Amino acid sequence: MALLHKYTQRFLLRIACIIVLCICSNVMAQEKKGLSEEEQLDRMLERYNERYMPKLLGFSAGYATPNVFDFSIFSILGAFPINITDGYRIHVGYDPLHLRVDDIGASDDALFAVSTWFLFNGIDDIANKITGSESEGPGILVLATLFIWCGNVYIPLVPGSWLGINDQNHFTTHVIQEGFHTRSFTYTNDLSLRFSAKPSSSGFFLDTGIRFEKNFAEDFKYRFFVQLGLFGSG
């Protein structure tokens, strides 16, 4: 009888061990499943956070109806992200070396953009000496002025940033050919849908959209445009 009781205890102990092991395995599986879901979320956010615009130089060429051609060397100052949430951000960049070819001729706005860069950097330096503060790189006065002149904002629409909305400003001048008068200045805003191949490495992008344009001597007009660009990784 005692022997039977001993075997019963062993049997019950084995059953208890099996139950404990099953519970532990189930808990571990749930923890593992939770980690995998968390990793998947992190990867999705990383795909949103891929850097779209590189710090290295890029080149773009565009055509706006009916008779305007554009050429730009962009991201000469680099582009930087602005975090909207932990998993989503927009990108701001510049393309100060811009050349426009139209009825008036070749533009000279790149010269003024570079001059503006040095001018406002000098103003920032003077302001820093007066206030006794020190800053690395261009100040907000430089960046805000350049953004109005030749800045752009890219808003990703999909994970990976390969498709998004690009809004770009250009202040185009023909002062060398036309002199200082209203016909010499044109302000454009390009709103486009941008497709980018390999947005975090070397690749290309294609824009198509509408250009809103105001020459200071003419009425407001709009044009349809396409643009193709090449860039290197940052």
mmCIF file of N, CA, C and O in Angstrom, residues 21-31:
data_model
loop_
_atom_site.group_PDB
_atom_site.id
_atom_site.type_symbol
_atom_site.label_atom_id
_atom_site.label_comp_id
_atom_site.label_asym_id
_atom_site.label_seq_id
_atom_site.Cartn_x
_atom_site.Cartn_y
_atom_site.Cartn_z
ATOM 1 N N LEU A 21 5.804 23.302 -16.584
ATOM 2 C CA LEU A 21 6.566 23.516 -17.816
ATOM 3 C C LEU A 21 5.676 24.087 -18.913
ATOM 4 O O LEU A 21 6.106 24.962 -19.685
ATOM 5 N N CYS A 22 4.464 23.609 -19.014
ATOM 6 C CA CYS A 22 3.540 24.130 -20.026
ATOM 7 C C CYS A 22 3.238 25.604 -19.784
ATOM 8 O O CYS A 22 3.208 26.414 -20.715
ATOM 9 N N ILE A 23 3.008 25.942 -18.493
ATOM 10 C CA ILE A 23 2.721 27.342 -18.164
ATOM 11 C C ILE A 23 3.905 28.231 -18.493
ATOM 12 O O ILE A 23 3.765 29.299 -19.089
ATOM 13 N N CYS A 24 5.102 27.765 -18.116
ATOM 14 C CA CYS A 24 6.316 28.553 -18.393
ATOM 15 C C CYS A 24 6.536 28.716 -19.889
ATOM 16 O O CYS A 24 6.907 29.805 -20.365
ATOM 17 N N SER A 25 6.312 27.634 -20.633
ATOM 18 C CA SER A 25 6.494 27.709 -22.084
ATOM 19 C C SER A 25 5.516 28.688 -22.706
ATOM 20 O O SER A 25 5.854 29.450 -23.613
ATOM 21 N N ASN A 26 4.281 28.663 -22.203
ATOM 22 C CA ASN A 26 3.264 29.568 -22.733
ATOM 23 C C ASN A 26 3.623 31.018 -22.430
ATOM 24 O O ASN A 26 3.487 31.903 -23.293
ATOM 25 N N VAL A 27 4.119 31.292 -21.216
ATOM 26 C CA VAL A 27 4.520 32.655 -20.846
ATOM 27 C C VAL A 27 5.683 33.114 -21.700
ATOM 28 O O VAL A 27 5.707 34.241 -22.210
ATOM 29 N N MET A 28 6.676 32.225 -21.882
ATOM 30 C CA MET A 28 7.833 32.576 -22.704
ATOM 31 C C MET A 28 7.428 32.844 -24.145
ATOM 32 O O MET A 28 7.941 33.755 -24.794
ATOM 33 N N ALA A 29 6.491 32.043 -24.650
ATOM 34 C CA ALA A 29 6.032 32.239 -26.032
ATOM 35 C C ALA A 29 5.330 33.571 -26.173
ATOM 36 O O ALA A 29 5.511 34.284 -27.170
ATOM 37 N N GLN A 30 4.523 33.928 -25.151
ATOM 38 C CA GLN A 30 3.841 35.208 -25.210
ATOM 39 C C GLN A 30 4.830 36.362 -25.161
ATOM 40 O O GLN A 30 4.691 37.361 -25.873
ATOM 41 N N GLU A 31 5.860 36.226 -24.287
ATOM 42 C CA GLU A 31 6.875 37.273 -24.214
ATOM 43 C C GLU A 31 7.623 37.398 -25.534
ATOM 44 O O GLU A 31 7.879 38.495 -26.030
#
